[in-house]
Every structure is written in C-alpha cells, then in structure tokens.
PDB file of C-alpha atoms in Angstrom:
ATOM      1  CA  UNK V1419       0.010  -0.015   0.176  1.00 56.00           C
ATOM      2  CA  UNK V1420       2.824   2.338   0.809  1.00 63.00           C
ATOM      3  CA  UNK V1421       4.281   1.595  -2.634  1.00 62.00           C
ATOM      4  CA  UNK V1422       1.075   2.286  -4.425  1.00 70.00           C
ATOM      5  CA  UNK V1423       0.907   5.667  -2.338  1.00 67.00           C
ATOM      6  CA  UNK V1424       4.559   6.556  -3.358  1.00 61.00           C
ATOM      7  CA  UNK V1425       4.009   5.640  -7.116  1.00 64.00           C
ATOM      8  CA  UNK V1426       0.657   8.013  -6.989  1.00 68.00           C
ATOM      9  CA  UNK V1427       2.637  10.815  -5.444  1.00 64.00           C
ATOM     10  CA  UNK V1428       5.247  10.447  -8.009  1.00 65.00           C
ATOM     11  CA  UNK V1429       2.791  10.270 -10.959  1.00 75.00           C
ATOM     12  CA  UNK V1430       1.431  13.429  -9.425  1.00 71.00           C
ATOM     13  CA  UNK V1431       4.511  15.142  -9.015  1.00 74.00           C
ATOM     14  CA  UNK V1432       5.550  14.148 -12.761  1.00 79.00           C
ATOM     15  CA  UNK V1433       2.099  15.770 -13.865  1.00 80.00           C
ATOM     16  CA  UNK V1434       2.690  18.805 -11.963  1.00 77.00           C
ATOM     17  CA  UNK V1435       6.129  19.329 -13.273  1.00 76.00           C
ATOM     18  CA  UNK V1436       4.890  18.826 -16.964  1.00 80.00           C
ATOM     19  CA  UNK V1437       2.250  21.413 -16.449  1.00 82.00           C
ATOM     20  CA  UNK V1438       4.693  23.722 -14.874  1.00 82.00           C
ATOM     21  CA  UNK V1439       7.154  23.223 -17.779  1.00 85.00           C
ATOM     22  CA  UNK V1440       4.367  23.985 -20.279  1.00 82.00           C
ATOM     23  CA  UNK V1441       2.843  26.952 -18.636  1.00 83.00           C
ATOM     24  CA  UNK V1442       6.437  28.423 -18.424  1.00 86.00           C
ATOM     25  CA  UNK V1443       6.897  27.679 -21.957  1.00 85.00           C
ATOM     26  CA  UNK V1444       3.664  29.647 -22.704  1.00 87.00           C
ATOM     27  CA  UNK V1445       4.702  32.275 -20.456  1.00 88.00           C
ATOM     28  CA  UNK V1446       7.935  33.039 -22.205  1.00 89.00           C
ATOM     29  CA  UNK V1447       6.493  32.718 -25.730  1.00 89.00           C
ATOM     30  CA  UNK V1448       4.081  35.324 -24.584  1.00 89.00           C
ATOM     31  CA  UNK V1449       6.763  37.572 -23.262  1.00 89.00           C
ATOM     32  CA  UNK V1450       8.841  37.000 -26.318  1.00 90.00           C
ATOM     33  CA  UNK V1451       6.099  37.864 -28.616  1.00 91.00           C
ATOM     34  CA  UNK V1452       5.388  41.112 -26.462  1.00 89.00           C
ATOM     35  CA  UNK V1453       8.973  42.171 -26.834  1.00 86.00           C
ATOM     36  CA  UNK V1454       9.206  41.361 -30.459  1.00 90.00           C
ATOM     37  CA  UNK V1455       6.023  43.184 -31.266  1.00 92.00           C
ATOM     38  CA  UNK V1456       7.017  46.273 -29.122  1.00 88.00           C
ATOM     39  CA  UNK V1457      10.337  46.441 -31.067  1.00 86.00           C
ATOM     40  CA  UNK V1458       8.256  46.157 -34.560  1.00 91.00           C
ATOM     41  CA  UNK V1459       6.001  48.689 -33.630  1.00 94.00           C
ATOM     42  CA  UNK V1460       8.820  51.090 -32.589  1.00 89.00           C
ATOM     43  CA  UNK V1461      10.553  50.359 -35.818  1.00 92.00           C
ATOM     44  CA  UNK V1462       7.571  51.344 -37.830  1.00 95.00           C
ATOM     45  CA  UNK V1463       6.992  54.498 -35.904  1.00 94.00           C
ATOM     46  CA  UNK V1464      10.715  55.593 -36.233  1.00 93.00           C
ATOM     47  CA  UNK V1465      10.788  54.582 -39.859  1.00 95.00           C
ATOM     48  CA  UNK V1466       7.486  56.574 -40.591  1.00 97.00           C
ATOM     49  CA  UNK V1467       8.766  59.591 -38.523  1.00 96.00           C
ATOM     50  CA  UNK V1468      12.163  59.440 -39.882  1.00 95.00           C
ATOM     51  CA  UNK V1469      11.134  59.527 -43.423  1.00 97.00           C
ATOM     52  CA  UNK V1470       8.984  62.444 -42.665  1.00 97.00           C
ATOM     53  CA  UNK V1471      11.766  64.298 -41.128  1.00 96.00           C
ATOM     54  CA  UNK V1472      14.177  63.482 -43.961  1.00 96.00           C
ATOM     55  CA  UNK V1473      11.641  64.742 -46.467  1.00 97.00           C
ATOM     56  CA  UNK V1474      11.112  67.917 -44.363  1.00 97.00           C
ATOM     57  CA  UNK V1475      15.046  68.260 -44.039  1.00 95.00           C
ATOM     58  CA  UNK V1476      15.318  67.912 -47.732  1.00 96.00           C
ATOM     59  CA  UNK V1477      12.862  70.459 -48.795  1.00 97.00           C
ATOM     60  CA  UNK V1478      14.245  72.863 -46.153  1.00 97.00           C
ATOM     61  CA  UNK V1479      17.825  72.515 -47.469  1.00 96.00           C
ATOM     62  CA  UNK V1480      16.725  72.933 -51.032  1.00 96.00           C
ATOM     63  CA  UNK V1481      15.055  76.058 -49.859  1.00 97.00           C
ATOM     64  CA  UNK V1482      17.881  77.248 -47.833  1.00 96.00           C
ATOM     65  CA  UNK V1483      20.299  76.693 -50.792  1.00 96.00           C
ATOM     66  CA  UNK V1484      18.230  78.547 -53.058  1.00 96.00           C
ATOM     67  CA  UNK V1485      17.776  81.489 -50.608  1.00 96.00           C
ATOM     68  CA  UNK V1486      21.414  81.326 -49.822  1.00 96.00           C
ATOM     69  CA  UNK V1487      22.397  81.336 -53.663  1.00 95.00           C
ATOM     70  CA  UNK V1488      20.021  83.992 -54.410  1.00 96.00           C
ATOM     71  CA  UNK V1489      21.471  86.093 -51.848  1.00 95.00           C
ATOM     72  CA  UNK V1490      25.022  85.663 -53.009  1.00 94.00           C
ATOM     73  CA  UNK V1491      23.931  85.914 -56.722  1.00 93.00           C
ATOM     74  CA  UNK V1492      24.889  82.316 -57.709  1.00 93.00           C
ATOM     75  CA  UNK V1493      22.750  79.401 -57.168  1.00 93.00           C
ATOM     76  CA  UNK V1494      25.620  76.832 -57.212  1.00 95.00           C
ATOM     77  CA  UNK V1495      27.208  78.626 -54.242  1.00 95.00           C
ATOM     78  CA  UNK V1496      24.306  78.045 -52.080  1.00 95.00           C
ATOM     79  CA  UNK V1497      24.162  74.299 -52.725  1.00 96.00           C
ATOM     80  CA  UNK V1498      27.844  74.148 -52.187  1.00 96.00           C
ATOM     81  CA  UNK V1499      27.315  75.943 -48.829  1.00 96.00           C
ATOM     82  CA  UNK V1500      24.599  73.654 -47.828  1.00 96.00           C
ATOM     83  CA  UNK V1501      26.539  70.626 -48.872  1.00 95.00           C
ATOM     84  CA  UNK V1502      29.572  71.797 -46.910  1.00 96.00           C
ATOM     85  CA  UNK V1503      27.349  72.178 -43.723  1.00 96.00           C
ATOM     86  CA  UNK V1504      26.235  68.459 -44.145  1.00 96.00           C
ATOM     87  CA  UNK V1505      29.520  67.338 -44.418  1.00 97.00           C
ATOM     88  CA  UNK V1506      30.545  69.347 -41.253  1.00 97.00           C
ATOM     89  CA  UNK V1507      27.450  67.876 -39.605  1.00 95.00           C
ATOM     90  CA  UNK V1508      28.541  64.559 -40.802  1.00 94.00           C
ATOM     91  CA  UNK V1509      32.118  65.072 -39.268  1.00 96.00           C
ATOM     92  CA  UNK V1510      30.823  66.077 -36.012  1.00 94.00           C
ATOM     93  CA  UNK V1511      28.411  63.084 -35.849  1.00 89.00           C
ATOM     94  CA  UNK V1512      31.426  60.721 -36.424  1.00 90.00           C
ATOM     95  CA  UNK V1513      33.542  62.471 -33.949  1.00 91.00           C
ATOM     96  CA  UNK V1514      30.801  62.237 -31.084  1.00 88.00           C
ATOM     97  CA  UNK V1515      29.722  58.736 -32.199  1.00 84.00           C
ATOM     98  CA  UNK V1516      31.182  57.076 -29.008  1.00 83.00           C
ATOM     99  CA  UNK V1517      29.338  59.649 -26.683  1.00 83.00           C
ATOM    100  CA  UNK V1518      26.109  58.836 -28.246  1.00 78.00           C
ATOM    101  CA  UNK V1519      26.579  55.034 -27.818  1.00 78.00           C
ATOM    102  CA  UNK V1520      25.989  55.200 -24.037  1.00 77.00           C
ATOM    103  CA  UNK V1521      22.666  57.084 -23.841  1.00 78.00           C
ATOM    104  CA  UNK V1522      21.495  54.898 -26.547  1.00 75.00           C
ATOM    105  CA  UNK V1523      22.421  51.727 -24.789  1.00 77.00           C
ATOM    106  CA  UNK V1524      20.760  52.917 -21.520  1.00 78.00           C
ATOM    107  CA  UNK V1525      17.514  53.799 -23.310  1.00 76.00           C
ATOM    108  CA  UNK V1526      17.027  50.475 -25.268  1.00 74.00           C
ATOM    109  CA  UNK V1527      18.040  48.581 -21.947  1.00 76.00           C
ATOM    110  CA  UNK V1528      15.294  50.463 -20.163  1.00 75.00           C
ATOM    111  CA  UNK V1529      12.870  48.983 -22.771  1.00 69.00           C
ATOM    112  CA  UNK V1530      14.310  45.530 -22.786  1.00 68.00           C
ATOM    113  CA  UNK V1531      14.467  44.968 -19.196  1.00 72.00           C
ATOM    114  CA  UNK V1532      11.136  46.584 -18.484  1.00 66.00           C
ATOM    115  CA  UNK V1533       8.706  44.527 -16.269  1.00 58.00           C
ATOM    116  CA  UNK V1534       5.471  45.407 -17.564  1.00 53.00           C
TER     117      UNK V1534
END
C-alpha cells in the first residue's frame, strides 16, 4: 500500500512538473511575442517619422540653398554651402559617435528590461 501511494505521489509530481514546464514555456512565448511586437511597432514608428523628418530636411535644405544662392547671386554657391554644412554635420556626428552610444544603450536597456 505504501508503494502504491509513493507511485501515485510520483505520478502527480511528474504531472505537476510537466504542467509547470508547459505553462512556463507559454509564458515565455507570450513575453517574447510582446517584446518582438514592441520592437516592430517602435521600428515602424521610427521609420515613418524618420521618413517624414528626412523629407522635411530635404525640402528645407533645398529652400535654404536657393535662398543662400539668391543672396550671393549664384545658385551653385548656395548648394555648395549647404553641402559643406552637411559634410561638417557628418564629421561632427562621426566624432561624437562614442558619446552617443552610452545613452542609446541605456534607453534600449530600459525597454528591454522593463517589467510590464
């Protein structure tokens, strides 16, 4: 009789362990899905807003180049000046790339390790 009880307890323990593993797997699937979907939504928003911002910068740059060119009396000079401005901006961004890395990592780690 003690052997039957032990066998029953062992079977119940196996069933409980299996249910725990299955529910844990489902939990991590849902957690992974939530994390991936947040990333996809964030990427979509960033791409959309980035595209709009780039279009705005493009048109403002062309307008500024025309305005500078008209002021100087030569449209080509306005475009050269705007091009030089963007080259300087690129060099500045390249020089500051290491200082920008830490805040970006910190921001993404907040989202990754967020416990919602």
